[in-house]
Short mmCIF file of C-alpha atoms in Angstrom, two decimals:
data_model
loop_
_atom_site.label_atom_id
_atom_site.label_comp_id
_atom_site.label_asym_id
_atom_site.label_seq_id
_atom_site.Cartn_x
_atom_site.Cartn_y
_atom_site.Cartn_z
CA MET A 705 0.25 -0.01 0.35
CA LYS A 706 3.13 2.25 0.76
CA TRP A 707 3.71 2.65 -3.01
CA VAL A 708 -0.06 3.50 -3.98
CA LYS A 709 0.17 6.15 -1.44
CA ARG A 710 3.30 7.26 -2.86
CA ILE A 711 1.96 7.80 -6.52
CA MET A 712 -0.98 9.40 -5.42
CA LEU A 713 0.98 11.89 -3.64
CA ILE A 714 3.26 12.73 -6.70
CA ILE A 715 0.27 13.01 -8.62
CA ILE A 716 -1.20 15.17 -6.12
CA SER A 717 2.02 17.02 -6.02
CA LEU A 718 2.31 17.55 -10.00
CA GLY A 719 -1.25 18.94 -10.10
CA PHE A 720 -0.31 21.78 -7.53
CA LEU A 721 2.93 22.20 -9.47
CA TYR A 722 0.93 22.42 -12.81
CA THR A 723 -1.81 24.74 -11.57
CA GLY A 724 0.68 26.97 -9.35
CA LEU A 725 2.63 27.40 -12.71
CA ILE A 726 -0.56 28.11 -14.96
CA LEU A 727 -2.07 30.58 -12.66
CA PHE A 728 1.51 32.68 -12.56
CA LEU A 729 1.09 32.75 -16.65
CA ILE A 730 -2.35 33.62 -16.37
CA PHE A 731 -1.67 36.49 -13.87
CA SER A 732 1.53 37.51 -15.80
CA GLY A 733 -0.98 38.51 -18.31
CA THR A 734 -3.10 40.74 -16.09
CA LYS A 735 -0.24 43.19 -15.69
CA ASP A 736 0.06 44.04 -19.40
CA GLN A 737 0.24 47.22 -20.88
CA PRO A 738 -0.80 48.28 -24.69
CA THR A 739 1.91 50.27 -26.86
CA SER A 740 1.42 53.47 -27.80
CA THR A 741 1.70 53.26 -31.17
CA PRO A 742 -0.98 50.77 -32.30
CA ASP A 743 -2.26 50.27 -35.97
CA THR A 744 -4.95 47.80 -34.73
CA VAL A 745 -6.87 47.10 -31.85
CA LEU A 746 -8.35 43.51 -31.60
CA ILE A 747 -11.15 43.70 -29.46
CA LEU A 748 -12.26 39.68 -28.36
CA GLY A 749 -15.57 38.70 -28.55
CA ALA A 750 -17.86 37.07 -25.47
CA GLN A 751 -21.16 36.38 -24.87
CA VAL A 752 -24.12 38.40 -26.21
CA LYS A 753 -27.27 38.30 -24.43
CA GLY A 754 -30.74 39.05 -25.27
CA SER A 755 -33.86 37.76 -26.87
CA SER A 756 -33.78 39.05 -30.36
CA LYS A 757 -31.22 41.05 -32.75
CA ASP A 758 -33.14 44.44 -31.84
CA ASN A 759 -32.31 43.93 -28.06
CA ALA A 760 -29.08 42.39 -28.10
CA TYR A 761 -26.38 43.31 -25.45
CA PRO A 762 -23.31 42.63 -24.49
CA SER A 763 -22.63 40.58 -21.27
CA THR A 764 -20.75 41.54 -18.38
CA VAL A 765 -17.75 39.86 -19.63
CA LEU A 766 -18.08 41.61 -23.15
CA LYS A 767 -18.88 44.94 -21.81
CA GLU A 768 -15.64 44.82 -19.50
CA ARG A 769 -13.84 44.38 -22.42
CA LEU A 770 -15.36 47.10 -24.76
CA ASP A 771 -15.11 49.70 -21.90
CA ALA A 772 -11.32 48.55 -21.21
CA ALA A 773 -11.06 49.44 -25.57
CA ILE A 774 -12.93 52.77 -25.63
CA PRO A 775 -10.64 55.27 -23.95
CA TYR A 776 -7.63 53.74 -25.64
CA LEU A 777 -9.33 53.81 -28.91
CA LYS A 778 -10.18 57.58 -28.53
CA GLU A 779 -6.32 58.14 -27.65
CA HIS A 780 -5.43 56.43 -30.63
CA PRO A 781 -8.13 57.26 -33.44
CA ASN A 782 -5.97 56.25 -36.05
CA ALA A 783 -5.86 52.54 -35.03
CA THR A 784 -8.46 50.09 -36.60
CA ALA A 785 -10.45 48.33 -34.04
CA ILE A 786 -11.39 44.85 -34.96
CA VAL A 787 -14.42 43.65 -32.94
CA CYS A 788 -14.25 39.82 -33.38
CA GLY A 789 -16.62 36.97 -32.68
CA GLY A 790 -19.44 34.96 -34.53
CA GLN A 791 -22.89 34.14 -33.07
CA GLY A 792 -23.85 31.56 -30.69
CA SER A 793 -26.56 29.08 -31.16
CA ASP A 794 -27.85 30.69 -27.95
CA GLU A 795 -27.06 34.72 -29.22
CA PRO A 796 -29.30 36.75 -30.57
CA ASP A 797 -26.82 38.90 -32.55
CA SER A 798 -23.21 38.04 -33.72
CA GLU A 799 -20.66 39.36 -31.27
CA ALA A 800 -19.01 41.45 -33.65
CA ASN A 801 -22.52 43.30 -34.43
CA VAL A 802 -23.11 44.00 -30.81
CA MET A 803 -19.37 44.71 -30.32
CA ALA A 804 -19.69 47.69 -32.90
CA GLU A 805 -22.78 48.84 -32.32
CA TYR A 806 -21.64 49.40 -28.56
CA LEU A 807 -18.77 51.27 -29.87
CA ARG A 808 -20.44 53.49 -31.95
CA ALA A 809 -22.66 54.48 -28.78
CA ASN A 810 -19.94 55.12 -26.96
CA GLY A 811 -18.40 57.67 -29.43
CA ILE A 812 -16.01 55.19 -31.52
CA SER A 813 -16.59 56.50 -35.30
CA GLN A 814 -17.91 53.60 -37.97
CA GLU A 815 -14.48 54.13 -39.90
CA GLN A 816 -12.36 52.96 -37.11
CA ILE A 817 -14.32 49.87 -36.90
CA LEU A 818 -13.90 46.37 -38.69
CA ALA A 819 -16.13 43.74 -37.83
CA GLU A 820 -15.11 39.99 -37.97
CA ASP A 821 -18.18 37.82 -37.13
CA THR A 822 -17.57 34.18 -38.05
CA SER A 823 -15.15 33.41 -35.42
CA THR A 824 -16.17 30.62 -32.62
CA ARG A 825 -12.96 30.43 -30.28
CA THR A 826 -9.73 32.83 -29.42
CA LYS A 827 -7.30 31.18 -32.19
CA GLU A 828 -10.18 32.16 -35.23
CA ASN A 829 -10.62 35.90 -33.46
CA ILE A 830 -7.06 36.07 -34.51
CA GLN A 831 -6.82 34.24 -37.83
CA ASN A 832 -9.96 35.90 -39.20
CA ALA A 833 -8.79 39.22 -38.34
CA GLN A 834 -5.37 38.86 -39.93
CA LYS A 835 -7.37 38.19 -43.16
CA LYS A 836 -9.37 41.42 -43.01
CA GLN A 837 -6.13 43.37 -42.94
CA ALA A 838 -2.35 43.39 -42.30
CA LEU A 839 -2.63 43.98 -38.33
CA GLY A 840 0.91 45.61 -37.83
CA ASN A 841 1.43 46.70 -33.96
CA THR A 842 -1.56 44.89 -32.69
CA VAL A 843 -3.14 45.43 -29.28
CA ILE A 844 -5.10 42.53 -28.18
CA VAL A 845 -8.22 43.44 -25.77
CA THR A 846 -9.37 40.56 -23.33
CA SER A 847 -10.43 39.75 -19.60
CA ASP A 848 -7.18 40.22 -17.47
CA PHE A 849 -7.37 35.90 -16.84
CA HIS A 850 -7.82 35.57 -21.05
CA LEU A 851 -4.86 37.77 -21.97
CA TYR A 852 -1.78 35.27 -21.59
CA ARG A 853 -3.29 32.71 -24.02
CA SER A 854 -4.55 35.34 -26.43
CA LYS A 855 -0.97 36.77 -26.69
CA LEU A 856 0.41 33.07 -26.97
CA LEU A 857 -1.79 32.40 -29.80
CA ALA A 858 -1.57 35.65 -31.41
CA LYS A 859 2.57 34.82 -31.40
CA ARG A 860 2.25 31.62 -32.70
CA LEU A 861 0.10 32.87 -35.35
CA GLY A 862 2.72 35.03 -36.76
CA ILE A 863 2.11 38.46 -34.86
CA SER A 864 5.17 39.49 -33.60
CA GLU A 865 4.32 43.01 -32.83
CA ILE A 866 1.60 42.36 -29.54
CA SER A 867 0.62 43.72 -26.19
CA GLY A 868 -2.40 43.41 -24.44
CA LEU A 869 -4.80 45.59 -22.64
CA PRO A 870 -6.34 43.77 -19.76
CA ALA A 871 -9.92 44.21 -19.29
CA VAL A 872 -10.04 43.63 -15.37
CA SER A 873 -12.77 41.00 -14.17
CA LYS A 874 -15.17 41.87 -11.90
CA SER A 875 -17.73 39.29 -12.36
CA SER A 876 -19.19 37.43 -10.11
CA ALA A 877 -18.27 34.04 -11.82
CA LYS A 878 -14.75 35.06 -11.55
CA PHE A 879 -13.30 31.58 -9.47
CA LYS A 880 -15.41 29.67 -12.54
CA THR A 881 -13.65 31.77 -15.20
CA TYR A 882 -9.97 31.42 -13.68
CA ALA A 883 -10.58 27.66 -12.92
CA ARG A 884 -11.64 27.35 -16.84
CA GLU A 885 -8.73 29.38 -18.23
CA VAL A 886 -6.37 26.85 -16.13
CA VAL A 887 -7.48 24.24 -18.11
CA ALA A 888 -7.76 26.09 -21.42
CA LEU A 889 -4.37 27.41 -21.17
CA GLY A 890 -2.76 24.12 -20.36
CA TYR A 891 -4.43 22.77 -23.23
CA GLY A 892 -3.50 25.79 -25.75
CA LEU A 893 0.43 25.53 -24.31
CA LEU A 894 -0.17 21.71 -25.40
CA PHE A 895 -2.11 21.61 -28.59
CA ASP A 896 -3.29 24.96 -30.03
CA HIS A 897 -0.09 25.61 -32.31
#
Protein backbone atom coordinates (compact mmCIF):
# COMPACT_ATOMS: atom_id res chain seq x y z
CA MET A 1 0.00 0.00 0.00
CA LYS A 2 2.94 2.35 0.55
CA TRP A 3 3.64 2.64 -3.18
CA VAL A 4 -0.02 3.51 -3.90
CA LYS A 5 0.18 6.37 -1.39
CA ARG A 6 3.47 7.48 -2.89
CA ILE A 7 2.02 7.52 -6.43
CA MET A 8 -1.04 9.44 -5.23
CA LEU A 9 1.21 11.95 -3.46
CA ILE A 10 3.26 12.43 -6.65
CA ILE A 11 0.10 12.92 -8.76
CA ILE A 12 -1.34 15.44 -6.28
CA SER A 13 2.01 17.29 -6.08
CA LEU A 14 2.24 17.48 -9.88
CA GLY A 15 -1.34 18.78 -9.99
CA PHE A 16 -0.50 21.57 -7.54
CA LEU A 17 2.71 22.36 -9.42
CA TYR A 18 0.86 22.52 -12.77
CA THR A 19 -1.92 24.71 -11.34
CA GLY A 20 0.61 27.04 -9.70
CA LEU A 21 2.62 27.44 -12.90
CA ILE A 22 -0.47 28.06 -15.03
CA LEU A 23 -1.87 30.60 -12.54
CA PHE A 24 1.50 32.37 -12.55
CA LEU A 25 1.31 32.67 -16.37
CA ILE A 26 -2.32 33.83 -16.24
CA PHE A 27 -1.53 36.49 -13.61
CA SER A 28 1.51 37.69 -15.60
CA GLY A 29 -0.91 38.54 -18.44
CA THR A 30 -3.08 40.66 -16.14
CA LYS A 31 -0.19 43.15 -15.75
CA ASP A 32 0.29 43.74 -19.49
CA GLN A 33 0.53 47.29 -20.86
CA PRO A 34 -0.57 48.22 -24.40
CA THR A 35 1.80 49.88 -26.87
CA SER A 36 1.59 53.62 -27.42
CA THR A 37 1.78 53.15 -31.22
CA PRO A 38 -0.98 50.68 -32.20
CA ASP A 39 -2.00 49.91 -35.78
CA THR A 40 -4.73 47.47 -34.78
CA VAL A 41 -6.79 46.99 -31.63
CA LEU A 42 -8.19 43.47 -31.61
CA ILE A 43 -11.18 43.21 -29.24
CA LEU A 44 -12.04 39.58 -28.56
CA GLY A 45 -15.68 38.60 -28.27
CA ALA A 46 -17.63 37.06 -25.41
CA GLN A 47 -21.26 36.16 -24.93
CA VAL A 48 -24.07 38.38 -26.16
CA LYS A 49 -27.41 38.47 -24.30
CA GLY A 50 -30.97 39.39 -25.30
CA SER A 51 -34.02 37.77 -26.88
CA SER A 52 -33.74 39.25 -30.40
CA LYS A 53 -31.39 41.16 -32.70
CA ASP A 54 -33.13 44.39 -31.70
CA ASN A 55 -32.41 44.09 -27.98
CA ALA A 56 -29.06 42.23 -28.09
CA TYR A 57 -26.53 43.56 -25.59
CA PRO A 58 -23.04 42.61 -24.36
CA SER A 59 -22.69 40.28 -21.37
CA THR A 60 -20.84 41.62 -18.31
CA VAL A 61 -17.55 40.08 -19.51
CA LEU A 62 -17.92 41.54 -23.01
CA LYS A 63 -18.91 44.96 -21.64
CA GLU A 64 -15.75 44.96 -19.47
CA ARG A 65 -13.64 44.35 -22.60
CA LEU A 66 -15.39 47.06 -24.60
CA ASP A 67 -15.21 49.59 -21.74
CA ALA A 68 -11.45 48.95 -21.47
CA ALA A 69 -11.02 49.48 -25.22
CA ILE A 70 -13.05 52.70 -25.64
CA PRO A 71 -10.71 55.22 -23.90
CA TYR A 72 -7.70 53.60 -25.59
CA LEU A 73 -9.35 53.85 -29.03
CA LYS A 74 -10.18 57.50 -28.39
CA GLU A 75 -6.51 58.12 -27.55
CA HIS A 76 -5.47 56.37 -30.78
CA PRO A 77 -8.03 57.37 -33.45
CA ASN A 78 -5.79 56.14 -36.30
CA ALA A 79 -5.76 52.56 -34.99
CA THR A 80 -8.30 50.17 -36.51
CA ALA A 81 -10.54 48.39 -34.02
CA ILE A 82 -11.36 44.85 -35.12
CA VAL A 83 -14.27 43.43 -33.16
CA CYS A 84 -14.25 39.63 -33.21
CA GLY A 85 -16.91 37.03 -32.63
CA GLY A 86 -19.56 35.05 -34.47
CA GLN A 87 -23.08 34.19 -33.37
CA GLY A 88 -23.49 31.24 -31.01
CA SER A 89 -26.62 29.10 -31.03
CA ASP A 90 -27.77 30.81 -27.82
CA GLU A 91 -27.04 34.37 -29.00
CA PRO A 92 -29.53 36.75 -30.70
CA ASP A 93 -26.86 38.40 -32.91
CA SER A 94 -23.17 38.04 -33.68
CA GLU A 95 -20.79 39.22 -30.98
CA ALA A 96 -19.02 41.46 -33.53
CA ASN A 97 -22.26 43.28 -34.50
CA VAL A 98 -23.20 43.95 -30.87
CA MET A 99 -19.64 45.08 -30.10
CA ALA A 100 -19.54 47.44 -33.09
CA GLU A 101 -22.90 48.93 -32.07
CA TYR A 102 -21.70 49.44 -28.48
CA LEU A 103 -18.50 51.16 -29.66
CA ARG A 104 -20.47 53.49 -31.98
CA ALA A 105 -22.90 54.32 -29.14
CA ASN A 106 -19.87 55.28 -27.03
CA GLY A 107 -18.24 57.67 -29.48
CA ILE A 108 -16.07 55.46 -31.71
CA SER A 109 -16.58 56.27 -35.39
CA GLN A 110 -17.73 53.60 -37.84
CA GLU A 111 -14.61 54.33 -39.96
CA GLN A 112 -12.43 53.08 -37.10
CA ILE A 113 -14.30 49.74 -36.75
CA LEU A 114 -13.92 46.48 -38.70
CA ALA A 115 -16.15 43.51 -37.84
CA GLU A 116 -15.03 39.88 -37.93
CA ASP A 117 -18.26 37.99 -37.30
CA THR A 118 -17.60 34.33 -38.12
CA SER A 119 -15.20 33.04 -35.45
CA THR A 120 -16.17 30.81 -32.54
CA ARG A 121 -12.94 30.60 -30.52
CA THR A 122 -9.88 32.72 -29.66
CA LYS A 123 -7.56 31.23 -32.29
CA GLU A 124 -10.19 31.82 -35.02
CA ASN A 125 -10.71 35.42 -33.79
CA ILE A 126 -7.05 36.15 -34.50
CA GLN A 127 -6.79 34.14 -37.75
CA ASN A 128 -9.90 35.75 -39.23
CA ALA A 129 -8.77 39.23 -38.15
CA GLN A 130 -5.50 38.62 -40.03
CA LYS A 131 -7.56 38.00 -43.19
CA LYS A 132 -9.28 41.39 -42.81
CA GLN A 133 -6.08 43.44 -43.05
CA ALA A 134 -2.37 43.45 -42.17
CA LEU A 135 -2.46 43.88 -38.39
CA GLY A 136 0.92 45.55 -37.80
CA ASN A 137 1.53 46.62 -34.21
CA THR A 138 -1.36 44.89 -32.48
CA VAL A 139 -3.05 45.34 -29.12
CA ILE A 140 -5.32 42.52 -27.92
CA VAL A 141 -8.16 43.60 -25.65
CA THR A 142 -9.65 40.78 -23.60
CA SER A 143 -10.39 39.79 -20.01
CA ASP A 144 -7.34 39.94 -17.74
CA PHE A 145 -7.42 36.16 -17.11
CA HIS A 146 -7.58 35.46 -20.87
CA LEU A 147 -4.74 37.74 -21.99
CA TYR A 148 -1.73 35.46 -21.59
CA ARG A 149 -3.31 32.72 -23.74
CA SER A 150 -4.55 35.21 -26.36
CA LYS A 151 -1.08 36.70 -26.78
CA LEU A 152 0.47 33.23 -26.92
CA LEU A 153 -1.88 32.25 -29.76
CA ALA A 154 -1.24 35.54 -31.59
CA LYS A 155 2.54 34.97 -31.43
CA ARG A 156 2.09 31.42 -32.72
CA LEU A 157 0.06 32.85 -35.62
CA GLY A 158 2.98 35.08 -36.58
CA ILE A 159 2.06 38.40 -34.94
CA SER A 160 5.40 39.57 -33.56
CA GLU A 161 4.40 43.10 -32.47
CA ILE A 162 1.83 42.25 -29.82
CA SER A 163 0.81 43.78 -26.50
CA GLY A 164 -2.28 43.49 -24.37
CA LEU A 165 -4.89 45.69 -22.77
CA PRO A 166 -6.38 43.65 -19.92
CA ALA A 167 -10.02 44.27 -19.02
CA VAL A 168 -10.30 43.85 -15.26
CA SER A 169 -12.68 41.01 -14.51
CA LYS A 170 -15.19 41.95 -11.81
CA SER A 171 -17.69 39.21 -12.62
CA SER A 172 -19.22 37.17 -9.80
CA ALA A 173 -18.14 34.07 -11.76
CA LYS A 174 -14.44 35.00 -11.37
CA PHE A 175 -13.46 31.70 -9.72
CA LYS A 176 -15.20 29.70 -12.46
CA THR A 177 -13.57 31.71 -15.26
CA TYR A 178 -10.10 31.36 -13.74
CA ALA A 179 -10.63 27.61 -13.21
CA ARG A 180 -11.74 27.24 -16.85
CA GLU A 181 -8.72 29.26 -18.02
CA VAL A 182 -6.32 27.00 -16.07
CA VAL A 183 -7.58 24.08 -18.17
CA ALA A 184 -7.78 26.09 -21.44
CA LEU A 185 -4.26 27.49 -21.11
CA GLY A 186 -2.84 24.03 -20.34
CA TYR A 187 -4.52 22.72 -23.49
CA GLY A 188 -3.35 25.76 -25.47
CA LEU A 189 0.26 25.38 -24.39
CA LEU A 190 0.33 21.74 -25.45
CA PHE A 191 -1.97 21.50 -28.48
CA ASP A 192 -3.01 24.90 -29.91
CA HIS A 193 -0.25 25.44 -32.48
